[in-house]
CSV table of N, CA and C in Angstrom, one decimal:
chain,number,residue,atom,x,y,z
P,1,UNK,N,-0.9,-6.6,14.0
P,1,UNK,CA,0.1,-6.1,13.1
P,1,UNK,C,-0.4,-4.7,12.6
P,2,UNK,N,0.5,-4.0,12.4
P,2,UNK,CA,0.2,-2.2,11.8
P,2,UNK,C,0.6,-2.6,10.3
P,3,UNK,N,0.1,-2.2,9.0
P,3,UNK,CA,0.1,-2.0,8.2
P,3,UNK,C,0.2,-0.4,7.6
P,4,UNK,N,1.3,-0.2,6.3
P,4,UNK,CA,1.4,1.2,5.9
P,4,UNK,C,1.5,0.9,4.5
P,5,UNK,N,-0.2,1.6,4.4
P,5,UNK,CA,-0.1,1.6,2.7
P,5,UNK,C,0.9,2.0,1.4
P,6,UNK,N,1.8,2.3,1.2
P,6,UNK,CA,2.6,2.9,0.9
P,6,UNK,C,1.6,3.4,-1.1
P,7,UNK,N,0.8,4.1,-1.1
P,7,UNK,CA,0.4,4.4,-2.4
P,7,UNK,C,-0.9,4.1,-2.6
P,8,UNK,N,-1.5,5.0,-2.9
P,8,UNK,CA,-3.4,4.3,-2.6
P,8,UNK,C,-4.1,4.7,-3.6
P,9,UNK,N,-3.4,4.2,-4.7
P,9,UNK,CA,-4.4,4.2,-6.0
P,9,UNK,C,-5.6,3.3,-5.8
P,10,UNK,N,-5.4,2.2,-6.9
P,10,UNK,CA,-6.4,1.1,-6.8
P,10,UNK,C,-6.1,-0.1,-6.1
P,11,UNK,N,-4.5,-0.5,-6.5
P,11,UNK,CA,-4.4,-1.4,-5.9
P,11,UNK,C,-4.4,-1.6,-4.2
P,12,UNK,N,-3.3,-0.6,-4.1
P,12,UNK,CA,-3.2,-0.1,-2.6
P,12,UNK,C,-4.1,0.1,-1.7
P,13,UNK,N,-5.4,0.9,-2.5
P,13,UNK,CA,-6.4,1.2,-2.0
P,13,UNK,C,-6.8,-0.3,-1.3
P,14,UNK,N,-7.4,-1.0,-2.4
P,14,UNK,CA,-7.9,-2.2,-2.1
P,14,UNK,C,-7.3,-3.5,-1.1
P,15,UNK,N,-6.0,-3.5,-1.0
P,15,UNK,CA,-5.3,-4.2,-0.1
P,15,UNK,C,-5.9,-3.6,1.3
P,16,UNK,N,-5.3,-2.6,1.6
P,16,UNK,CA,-5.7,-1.3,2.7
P,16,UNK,C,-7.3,-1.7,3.0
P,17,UNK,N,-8.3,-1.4,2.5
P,17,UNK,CA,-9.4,-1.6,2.6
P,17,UNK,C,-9.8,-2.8,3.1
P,18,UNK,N,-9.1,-4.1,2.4
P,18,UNK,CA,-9.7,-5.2,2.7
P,18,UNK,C,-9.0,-5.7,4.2
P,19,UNK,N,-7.6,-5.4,4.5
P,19,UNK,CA,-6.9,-5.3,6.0
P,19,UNK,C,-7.5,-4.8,6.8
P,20,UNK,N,-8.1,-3.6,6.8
P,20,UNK,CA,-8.9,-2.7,7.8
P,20,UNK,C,-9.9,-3.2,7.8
P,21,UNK,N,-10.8,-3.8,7.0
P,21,UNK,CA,-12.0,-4.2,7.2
P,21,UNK,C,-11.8,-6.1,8.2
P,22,UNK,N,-11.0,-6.3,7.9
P,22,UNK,CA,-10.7,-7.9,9.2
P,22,UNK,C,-10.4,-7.4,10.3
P,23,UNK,N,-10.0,-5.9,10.3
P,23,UNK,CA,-10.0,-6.0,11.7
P,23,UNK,C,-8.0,-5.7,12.0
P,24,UNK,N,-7.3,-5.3,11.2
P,24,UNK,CA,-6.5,-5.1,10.8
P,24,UNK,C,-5.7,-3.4,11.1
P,25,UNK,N,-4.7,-2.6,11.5
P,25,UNK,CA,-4.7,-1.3,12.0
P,25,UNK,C,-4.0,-1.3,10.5
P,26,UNK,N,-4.4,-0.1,10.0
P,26,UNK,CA,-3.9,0.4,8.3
P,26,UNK,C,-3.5,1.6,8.3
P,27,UNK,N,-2.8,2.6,7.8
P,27,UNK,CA,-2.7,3.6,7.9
P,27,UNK,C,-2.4,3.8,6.0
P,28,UNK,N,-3.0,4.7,5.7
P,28,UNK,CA,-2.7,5.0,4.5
P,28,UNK,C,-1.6,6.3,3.8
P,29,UNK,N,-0.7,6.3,2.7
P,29,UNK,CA,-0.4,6.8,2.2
P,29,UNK,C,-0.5,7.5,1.0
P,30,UNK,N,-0.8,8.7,0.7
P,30,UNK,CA,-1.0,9.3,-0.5
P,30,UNK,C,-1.2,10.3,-0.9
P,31,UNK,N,-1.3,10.9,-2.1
P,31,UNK,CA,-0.8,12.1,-2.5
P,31,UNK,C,-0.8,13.2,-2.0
P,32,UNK,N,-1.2,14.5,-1.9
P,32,UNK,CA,-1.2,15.6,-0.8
P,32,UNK,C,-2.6,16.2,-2.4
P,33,UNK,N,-2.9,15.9,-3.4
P,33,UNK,CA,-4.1,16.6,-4.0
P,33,UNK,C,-4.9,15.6,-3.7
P,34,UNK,N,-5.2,14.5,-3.4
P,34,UNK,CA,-6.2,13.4,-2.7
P,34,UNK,C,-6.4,13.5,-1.3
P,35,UNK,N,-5.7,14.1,-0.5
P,35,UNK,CA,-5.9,13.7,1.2
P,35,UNK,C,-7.1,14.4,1.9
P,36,UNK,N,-7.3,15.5,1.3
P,36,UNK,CA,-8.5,15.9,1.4
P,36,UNK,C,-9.8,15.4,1.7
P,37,UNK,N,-10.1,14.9,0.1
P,37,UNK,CA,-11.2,14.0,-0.4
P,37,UNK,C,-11.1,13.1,0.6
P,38,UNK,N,-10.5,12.6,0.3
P,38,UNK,CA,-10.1,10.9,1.1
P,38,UNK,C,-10.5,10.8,2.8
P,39,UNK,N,-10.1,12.0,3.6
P,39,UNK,CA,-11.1,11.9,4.6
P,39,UNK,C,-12.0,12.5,5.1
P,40,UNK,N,-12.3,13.4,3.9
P,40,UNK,CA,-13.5,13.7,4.0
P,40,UNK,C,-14.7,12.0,3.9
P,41,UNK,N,-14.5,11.4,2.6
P,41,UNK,CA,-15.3,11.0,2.0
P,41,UNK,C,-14.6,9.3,2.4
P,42,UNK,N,-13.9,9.0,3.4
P,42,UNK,CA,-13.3,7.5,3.4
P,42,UNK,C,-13.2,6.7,2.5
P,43,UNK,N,-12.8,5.9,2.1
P,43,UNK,CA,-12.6,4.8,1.0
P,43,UNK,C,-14.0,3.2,1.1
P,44,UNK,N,-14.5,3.3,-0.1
P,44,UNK,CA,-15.4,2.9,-0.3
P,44,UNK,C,-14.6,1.5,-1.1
P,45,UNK,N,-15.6,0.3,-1.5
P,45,UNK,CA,-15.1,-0.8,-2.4
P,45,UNK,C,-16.2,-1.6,-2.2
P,46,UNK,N,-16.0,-2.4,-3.9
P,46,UNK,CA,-18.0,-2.7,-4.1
P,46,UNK,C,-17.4,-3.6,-5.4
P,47,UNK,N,-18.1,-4.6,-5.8
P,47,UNK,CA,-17.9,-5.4,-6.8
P,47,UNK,C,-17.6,-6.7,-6.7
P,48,UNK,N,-17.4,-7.0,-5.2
P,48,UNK,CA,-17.2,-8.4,-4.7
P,48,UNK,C,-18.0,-8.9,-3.5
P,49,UNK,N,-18.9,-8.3,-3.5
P,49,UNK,CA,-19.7,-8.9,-2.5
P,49,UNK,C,-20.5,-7.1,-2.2
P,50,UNK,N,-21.6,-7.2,-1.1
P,50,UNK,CA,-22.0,-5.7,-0.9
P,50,UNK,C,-21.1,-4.6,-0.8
P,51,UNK,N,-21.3,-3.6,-1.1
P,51,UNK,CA,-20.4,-2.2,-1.1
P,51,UNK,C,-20.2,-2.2,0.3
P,52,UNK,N,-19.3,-1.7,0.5
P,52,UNK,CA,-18.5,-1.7,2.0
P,52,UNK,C,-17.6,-0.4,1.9
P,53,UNK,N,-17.8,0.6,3.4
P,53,UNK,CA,-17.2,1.9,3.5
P,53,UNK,C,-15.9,1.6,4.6
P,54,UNK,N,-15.4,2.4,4.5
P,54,UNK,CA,-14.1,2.8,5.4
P,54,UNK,C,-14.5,4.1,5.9
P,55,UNK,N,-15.0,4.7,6.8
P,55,UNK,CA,-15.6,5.7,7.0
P,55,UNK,C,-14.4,6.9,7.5
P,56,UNK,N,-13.6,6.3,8.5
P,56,UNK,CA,-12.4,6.9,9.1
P,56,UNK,C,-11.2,6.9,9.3
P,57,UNK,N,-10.3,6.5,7.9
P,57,UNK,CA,-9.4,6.1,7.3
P,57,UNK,C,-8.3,7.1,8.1
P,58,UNK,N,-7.3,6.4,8.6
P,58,UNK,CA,-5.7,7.4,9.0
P,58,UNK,C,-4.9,7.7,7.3
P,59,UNK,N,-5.1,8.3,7.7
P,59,UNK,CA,-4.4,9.2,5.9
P,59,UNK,C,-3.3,9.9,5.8
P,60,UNK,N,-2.3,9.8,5.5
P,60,UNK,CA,-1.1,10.9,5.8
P,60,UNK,C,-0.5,10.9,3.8
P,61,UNK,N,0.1,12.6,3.7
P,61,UNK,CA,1.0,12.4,2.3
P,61,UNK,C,2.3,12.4,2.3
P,62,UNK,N,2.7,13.0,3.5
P,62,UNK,CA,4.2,13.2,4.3
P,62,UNK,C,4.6,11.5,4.3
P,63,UNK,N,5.3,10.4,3.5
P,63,UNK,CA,6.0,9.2,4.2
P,63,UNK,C,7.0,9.4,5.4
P,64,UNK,N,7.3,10.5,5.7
P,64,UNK,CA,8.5,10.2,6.8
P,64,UNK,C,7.5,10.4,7.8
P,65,UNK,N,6.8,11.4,8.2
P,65,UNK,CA,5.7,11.7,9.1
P,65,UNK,C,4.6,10.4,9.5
P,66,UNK,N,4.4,9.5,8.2
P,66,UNK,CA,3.6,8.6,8.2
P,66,UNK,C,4.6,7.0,9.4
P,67,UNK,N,5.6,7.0,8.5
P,67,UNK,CA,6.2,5.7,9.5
P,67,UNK,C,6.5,5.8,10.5
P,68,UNK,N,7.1,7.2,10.9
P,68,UNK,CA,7.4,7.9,12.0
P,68,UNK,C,6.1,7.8,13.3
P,69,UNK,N,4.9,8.5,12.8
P,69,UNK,CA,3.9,8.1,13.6
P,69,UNK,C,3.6,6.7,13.9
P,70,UNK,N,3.4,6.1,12.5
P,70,UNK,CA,2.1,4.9,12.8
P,70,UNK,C,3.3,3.6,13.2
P,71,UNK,N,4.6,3.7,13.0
P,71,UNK,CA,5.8,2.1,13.1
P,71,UNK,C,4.8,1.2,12.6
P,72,UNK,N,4.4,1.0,11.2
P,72,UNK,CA,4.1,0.0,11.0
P,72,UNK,C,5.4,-1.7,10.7
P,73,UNK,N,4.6,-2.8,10.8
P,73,UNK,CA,5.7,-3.7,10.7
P,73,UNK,C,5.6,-4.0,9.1
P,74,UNK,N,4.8,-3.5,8.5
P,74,UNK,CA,4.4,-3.9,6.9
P,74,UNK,C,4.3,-2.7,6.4
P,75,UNK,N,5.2,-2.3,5.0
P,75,UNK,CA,4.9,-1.3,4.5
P,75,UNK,C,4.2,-2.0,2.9
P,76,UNK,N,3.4,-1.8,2.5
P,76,UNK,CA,2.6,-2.5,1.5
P,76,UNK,C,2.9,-1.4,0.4
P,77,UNK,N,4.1,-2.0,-0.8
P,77,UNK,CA,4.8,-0.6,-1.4
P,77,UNK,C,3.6,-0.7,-2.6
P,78,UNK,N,2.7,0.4,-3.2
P,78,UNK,CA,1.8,-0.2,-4.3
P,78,UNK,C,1.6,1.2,-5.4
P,79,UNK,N,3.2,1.8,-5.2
P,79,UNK,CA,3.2,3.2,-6.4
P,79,UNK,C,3.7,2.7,-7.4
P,80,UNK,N,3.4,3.7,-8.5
P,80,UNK,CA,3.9,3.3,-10.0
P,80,UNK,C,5.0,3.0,-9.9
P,81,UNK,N,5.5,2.5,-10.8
P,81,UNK,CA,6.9,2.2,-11.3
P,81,UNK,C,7.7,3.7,-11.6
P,82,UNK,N,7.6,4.2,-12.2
P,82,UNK,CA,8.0,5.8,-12.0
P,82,UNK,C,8.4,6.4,-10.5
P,83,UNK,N,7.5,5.5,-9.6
P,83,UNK,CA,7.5,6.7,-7.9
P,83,UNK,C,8.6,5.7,-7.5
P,84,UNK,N,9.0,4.5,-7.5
P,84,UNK,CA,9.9,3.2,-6.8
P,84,UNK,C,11.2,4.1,-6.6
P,85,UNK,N,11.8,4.3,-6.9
P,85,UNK,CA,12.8,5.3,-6.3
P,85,UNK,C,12.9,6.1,-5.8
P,86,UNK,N,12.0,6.7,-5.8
P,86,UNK,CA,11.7,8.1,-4.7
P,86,UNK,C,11.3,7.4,-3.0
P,87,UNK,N,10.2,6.5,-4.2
P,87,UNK,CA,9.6,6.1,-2.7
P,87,UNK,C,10.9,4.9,-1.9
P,88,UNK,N,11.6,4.3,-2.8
P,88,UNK,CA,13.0,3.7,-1.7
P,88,UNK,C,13.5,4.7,-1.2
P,89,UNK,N,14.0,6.2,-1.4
P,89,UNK,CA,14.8,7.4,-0.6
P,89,UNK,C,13.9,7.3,0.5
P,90,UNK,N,12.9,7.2,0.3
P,90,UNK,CA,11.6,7.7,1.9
P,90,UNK,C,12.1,6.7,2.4
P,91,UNK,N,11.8,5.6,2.2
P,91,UNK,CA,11.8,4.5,3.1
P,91,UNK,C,13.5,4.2,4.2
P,92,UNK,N,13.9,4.7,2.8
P,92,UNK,CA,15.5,4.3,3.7
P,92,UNK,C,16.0,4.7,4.8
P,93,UNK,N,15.5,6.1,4.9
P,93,UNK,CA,15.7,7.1,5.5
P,93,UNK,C,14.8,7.2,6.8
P,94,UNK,N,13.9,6.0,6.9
P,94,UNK,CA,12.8,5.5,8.0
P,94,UNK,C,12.9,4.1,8.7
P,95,UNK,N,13.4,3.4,7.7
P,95,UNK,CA,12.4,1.9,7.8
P,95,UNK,C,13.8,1.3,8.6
P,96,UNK,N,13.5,0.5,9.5
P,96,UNK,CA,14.1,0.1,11.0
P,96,UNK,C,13.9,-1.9,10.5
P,97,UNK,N,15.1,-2.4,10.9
P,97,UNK,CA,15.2,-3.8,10.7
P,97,UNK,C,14.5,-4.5,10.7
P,98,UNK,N,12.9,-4.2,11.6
P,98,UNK,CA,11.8,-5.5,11.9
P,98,UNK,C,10.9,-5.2,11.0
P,99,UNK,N,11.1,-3.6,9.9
P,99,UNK,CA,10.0,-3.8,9.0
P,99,UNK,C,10.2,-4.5,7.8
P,100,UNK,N,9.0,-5.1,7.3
P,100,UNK,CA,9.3,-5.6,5.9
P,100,UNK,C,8.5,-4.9,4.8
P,101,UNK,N,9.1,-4.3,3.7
P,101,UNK,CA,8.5,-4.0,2.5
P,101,UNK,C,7.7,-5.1,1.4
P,102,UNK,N,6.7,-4.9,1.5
P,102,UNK,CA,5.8,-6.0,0.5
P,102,UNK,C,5.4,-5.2,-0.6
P,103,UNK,N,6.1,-5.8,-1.6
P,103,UNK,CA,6.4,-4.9,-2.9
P,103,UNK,C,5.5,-5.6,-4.4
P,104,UNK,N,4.0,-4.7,-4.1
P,104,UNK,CA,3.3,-5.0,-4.7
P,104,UNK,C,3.3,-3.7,-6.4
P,105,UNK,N,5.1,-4.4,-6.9
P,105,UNK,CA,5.3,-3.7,-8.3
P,105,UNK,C,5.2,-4.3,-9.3
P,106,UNK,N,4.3,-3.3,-10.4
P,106,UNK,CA,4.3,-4.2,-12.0
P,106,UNK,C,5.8,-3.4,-12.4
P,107,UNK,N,6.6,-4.3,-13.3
P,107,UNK,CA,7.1,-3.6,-13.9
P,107,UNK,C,8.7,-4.7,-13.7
P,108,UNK,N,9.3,-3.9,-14.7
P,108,UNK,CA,11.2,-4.7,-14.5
P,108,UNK,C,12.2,-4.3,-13.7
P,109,UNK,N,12.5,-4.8,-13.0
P,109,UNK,CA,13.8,-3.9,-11.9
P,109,UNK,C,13.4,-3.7,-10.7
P,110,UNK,N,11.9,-3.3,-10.2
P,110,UNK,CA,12.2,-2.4,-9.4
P,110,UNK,C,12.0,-2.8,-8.2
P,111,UNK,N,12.2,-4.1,-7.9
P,111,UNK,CA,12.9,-5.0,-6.6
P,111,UNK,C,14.9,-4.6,-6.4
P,112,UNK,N,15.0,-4.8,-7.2
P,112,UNK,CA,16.5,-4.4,-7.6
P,112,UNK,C,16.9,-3.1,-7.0
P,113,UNK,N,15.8,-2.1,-7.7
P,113,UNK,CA,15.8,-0.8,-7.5
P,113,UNK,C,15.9,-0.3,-6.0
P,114,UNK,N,14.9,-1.3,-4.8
P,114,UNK,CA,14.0,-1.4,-3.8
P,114,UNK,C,15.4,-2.0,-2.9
P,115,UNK,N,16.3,-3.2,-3.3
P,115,UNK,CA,17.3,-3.7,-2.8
P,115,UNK,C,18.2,-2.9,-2.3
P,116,UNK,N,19.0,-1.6,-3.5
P,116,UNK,CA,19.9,-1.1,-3.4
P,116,UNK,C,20.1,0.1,-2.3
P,117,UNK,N,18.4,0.7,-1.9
P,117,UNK,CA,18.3,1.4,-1.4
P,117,UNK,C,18.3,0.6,0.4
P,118,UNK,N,17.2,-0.8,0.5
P,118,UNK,CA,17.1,-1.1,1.8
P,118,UNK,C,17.3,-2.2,2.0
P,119,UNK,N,18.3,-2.8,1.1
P,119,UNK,CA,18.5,-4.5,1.5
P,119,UNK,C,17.6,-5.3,1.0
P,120,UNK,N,18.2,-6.8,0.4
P,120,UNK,CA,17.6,-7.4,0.3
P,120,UNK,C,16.5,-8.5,1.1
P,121,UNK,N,16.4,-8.4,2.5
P,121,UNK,CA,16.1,-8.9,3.8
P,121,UNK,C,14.9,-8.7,3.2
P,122,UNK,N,15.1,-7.1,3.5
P,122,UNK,CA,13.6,-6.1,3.9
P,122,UNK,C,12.7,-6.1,3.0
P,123,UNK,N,13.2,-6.8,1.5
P,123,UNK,CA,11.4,-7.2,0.4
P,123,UNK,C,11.3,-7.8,0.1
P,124,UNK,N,9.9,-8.0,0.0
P,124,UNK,CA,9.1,-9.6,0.1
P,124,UNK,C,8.2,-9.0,-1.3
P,125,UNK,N,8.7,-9.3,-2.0
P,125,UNK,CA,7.6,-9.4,-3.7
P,125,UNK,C,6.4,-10.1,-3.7
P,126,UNK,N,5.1,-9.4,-4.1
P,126,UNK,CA,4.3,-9.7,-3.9
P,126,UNK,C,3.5,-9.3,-5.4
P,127,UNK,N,2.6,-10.4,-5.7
P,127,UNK,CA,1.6,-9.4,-6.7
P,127,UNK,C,-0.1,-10.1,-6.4
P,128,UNK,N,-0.7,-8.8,-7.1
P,128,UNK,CA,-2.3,-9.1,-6.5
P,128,UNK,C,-2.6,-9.3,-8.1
P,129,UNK,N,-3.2,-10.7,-8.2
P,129,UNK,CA,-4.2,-11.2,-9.4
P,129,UNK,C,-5.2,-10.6,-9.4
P,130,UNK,N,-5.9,-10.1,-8.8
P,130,UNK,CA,-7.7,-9.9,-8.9
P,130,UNK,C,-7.4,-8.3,-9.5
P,131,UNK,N,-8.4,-8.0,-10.3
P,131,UNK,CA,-8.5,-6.7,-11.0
P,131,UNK,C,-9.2,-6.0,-10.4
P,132,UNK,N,-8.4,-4.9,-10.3
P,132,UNK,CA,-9.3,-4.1,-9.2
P,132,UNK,C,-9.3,-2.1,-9.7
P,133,UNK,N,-10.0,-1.5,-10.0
P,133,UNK,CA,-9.6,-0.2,-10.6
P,133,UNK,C,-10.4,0.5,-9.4
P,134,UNK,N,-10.0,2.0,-10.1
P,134,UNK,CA,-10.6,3.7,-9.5
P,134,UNK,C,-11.3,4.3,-9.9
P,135,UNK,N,-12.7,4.6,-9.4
P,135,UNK,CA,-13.0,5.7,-10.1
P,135,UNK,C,-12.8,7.1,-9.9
P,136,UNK,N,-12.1,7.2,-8.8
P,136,UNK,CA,-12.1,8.9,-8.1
P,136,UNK,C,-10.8,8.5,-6.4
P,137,UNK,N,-10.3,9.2,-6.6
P,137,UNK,CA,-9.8,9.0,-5.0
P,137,UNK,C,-10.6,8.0,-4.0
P,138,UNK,N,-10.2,7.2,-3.3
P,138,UNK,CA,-10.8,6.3,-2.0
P,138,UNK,C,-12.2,5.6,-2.8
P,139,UNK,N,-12.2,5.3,-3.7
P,139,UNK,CA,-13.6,4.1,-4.4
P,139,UNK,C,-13.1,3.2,-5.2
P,140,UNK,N,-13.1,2.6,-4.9
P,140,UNK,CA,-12.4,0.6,-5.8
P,140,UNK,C,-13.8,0.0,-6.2
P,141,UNK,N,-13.6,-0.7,-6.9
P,141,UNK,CA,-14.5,-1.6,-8.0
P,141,UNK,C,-13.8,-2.7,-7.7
P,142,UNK,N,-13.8,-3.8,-7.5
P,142,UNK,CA,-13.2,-5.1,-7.9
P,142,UNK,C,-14.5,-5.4,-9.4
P,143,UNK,N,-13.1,-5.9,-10.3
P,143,UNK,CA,-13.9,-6.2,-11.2
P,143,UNK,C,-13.6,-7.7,-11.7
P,144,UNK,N,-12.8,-8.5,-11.4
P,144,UNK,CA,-12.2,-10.2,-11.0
P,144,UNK,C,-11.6,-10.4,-9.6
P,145,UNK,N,-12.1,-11.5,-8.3
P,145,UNK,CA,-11.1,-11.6,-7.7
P,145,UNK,C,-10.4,-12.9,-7.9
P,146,UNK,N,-9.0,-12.8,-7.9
P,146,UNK,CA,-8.2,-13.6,-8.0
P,146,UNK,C,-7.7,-14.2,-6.7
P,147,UNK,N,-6.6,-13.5,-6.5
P,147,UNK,CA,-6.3,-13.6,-5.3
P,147,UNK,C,-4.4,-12.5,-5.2
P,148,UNK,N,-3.4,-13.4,-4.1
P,148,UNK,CA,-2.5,-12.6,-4.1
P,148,UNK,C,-1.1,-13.6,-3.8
P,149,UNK,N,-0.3,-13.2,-4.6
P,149,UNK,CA,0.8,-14.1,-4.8
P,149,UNK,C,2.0,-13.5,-3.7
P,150,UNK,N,2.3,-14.6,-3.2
P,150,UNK,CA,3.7,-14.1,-2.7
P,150,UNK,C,4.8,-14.2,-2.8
P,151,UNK,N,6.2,-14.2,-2.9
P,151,UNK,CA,7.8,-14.2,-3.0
P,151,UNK,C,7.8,-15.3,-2.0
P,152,UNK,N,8.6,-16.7,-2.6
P,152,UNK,CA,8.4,-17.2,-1.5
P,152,UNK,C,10.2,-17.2,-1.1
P,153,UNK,N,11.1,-16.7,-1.5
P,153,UNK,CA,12.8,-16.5,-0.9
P,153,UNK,C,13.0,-15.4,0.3
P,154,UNK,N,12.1,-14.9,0.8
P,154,UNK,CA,12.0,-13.9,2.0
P,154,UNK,C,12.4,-14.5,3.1
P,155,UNK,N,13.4,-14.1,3.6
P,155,UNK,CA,13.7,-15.3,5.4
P,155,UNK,C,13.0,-15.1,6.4
C-alpha cells in the first residue's frame, strides 16, 4: 500500500513515521518553509520506545504534484481545521475512485466539509488517541501511546 501524508505536523508526522518504519511506502506532505529542513534532517521520533530516524523521507509541498507522482491508495488527511477546505480543493481536483481519505480531524464539520468536496465513499474518519507533539519540523515526541480509532460506516 502507498500512503500520502496529507500534513506533517505532529500528528501526521507520527502516523507517516510509524508506516514507514514497518516497512510501509509513505510519501509526505508539507509546507514549502519546512521542506527544506525536513530533508535535509529526515524525521526523527522518540518517547515510545528508542529514538528512531527516518533518514530519507519523499517530501513534496506541491499536493497536486505529490498525488500525481506518488498515486497513493491512502491519503492520511492530518491539517488544521483552518487548512480542511483548501486541502478538499487539492484533493478533488486529484483523488481517483480507489483512493480513500483517512481523516485524521479535530474539530466540528469538517467530514462534512471533506464530503461536499469528494463524496462521501472516499472518507474514512479516523482519530489518533496517543499524544504526540513537535518540537521543530520532522521530530515527534510521543508523550502517551494510546492507540487509533477508526469510522467504522466506510464501505
Amino acid at each position: 500500500m502507498r500512503y500520502l501524508i496529507f500534513g506533517s505536523g505532529a500528528v501526521g508526522s507520527y502516523l507517516g513515521i510509524r508506516l514507514a518504519l514497518a516497512g510501509q511506502s509513505v510519501s509526505f506532505l508539507t509546507r514549502d518553509r519546512y521542506i527544506k529542513d525536513i530533508r535535509k534532517q529526515g524525521y526523527t521520533i522518540s518517547g515510545d520506545g528508542p529514538p528512531q530516524s527516518l533518514g530519507q523521507p519523499v517530501v513534496y509541498s506541491d499536493p497536486e504534484q505529490a498525488l500525481r507522482t506518488e498515486k497513493p491508495d491512502f491519503i492520511l488527511l492530518t491539517v488544521k481545521a483552518y487548512d480542511v477546505a483548501k486541502a478538499a480543493r487539492s484533493l478533488a481536483a486529484q483523488l481517483s475512485h480507489s483512493q480513500t481519505v483517512v481523516s485524521f480531524l479535530n474539530g466540528i464539520n469538517n467530514e462534512s466539509v471533506l464530503a461536499e468536496q469528494l463524496g462521501e465513499d472516499s472518507i474514512l474518519p479516523a482519530t489518533l488517541t496517543s499524544a504526540v507533539q513537535t518540537s521543530q519540523p520532522g521530530v515527534v515526541r510521543v508523550e502517551r501511546v494510546r492507540g487509533i480509532g477508526l469510522g467504522g460506516d466506510h464501505p
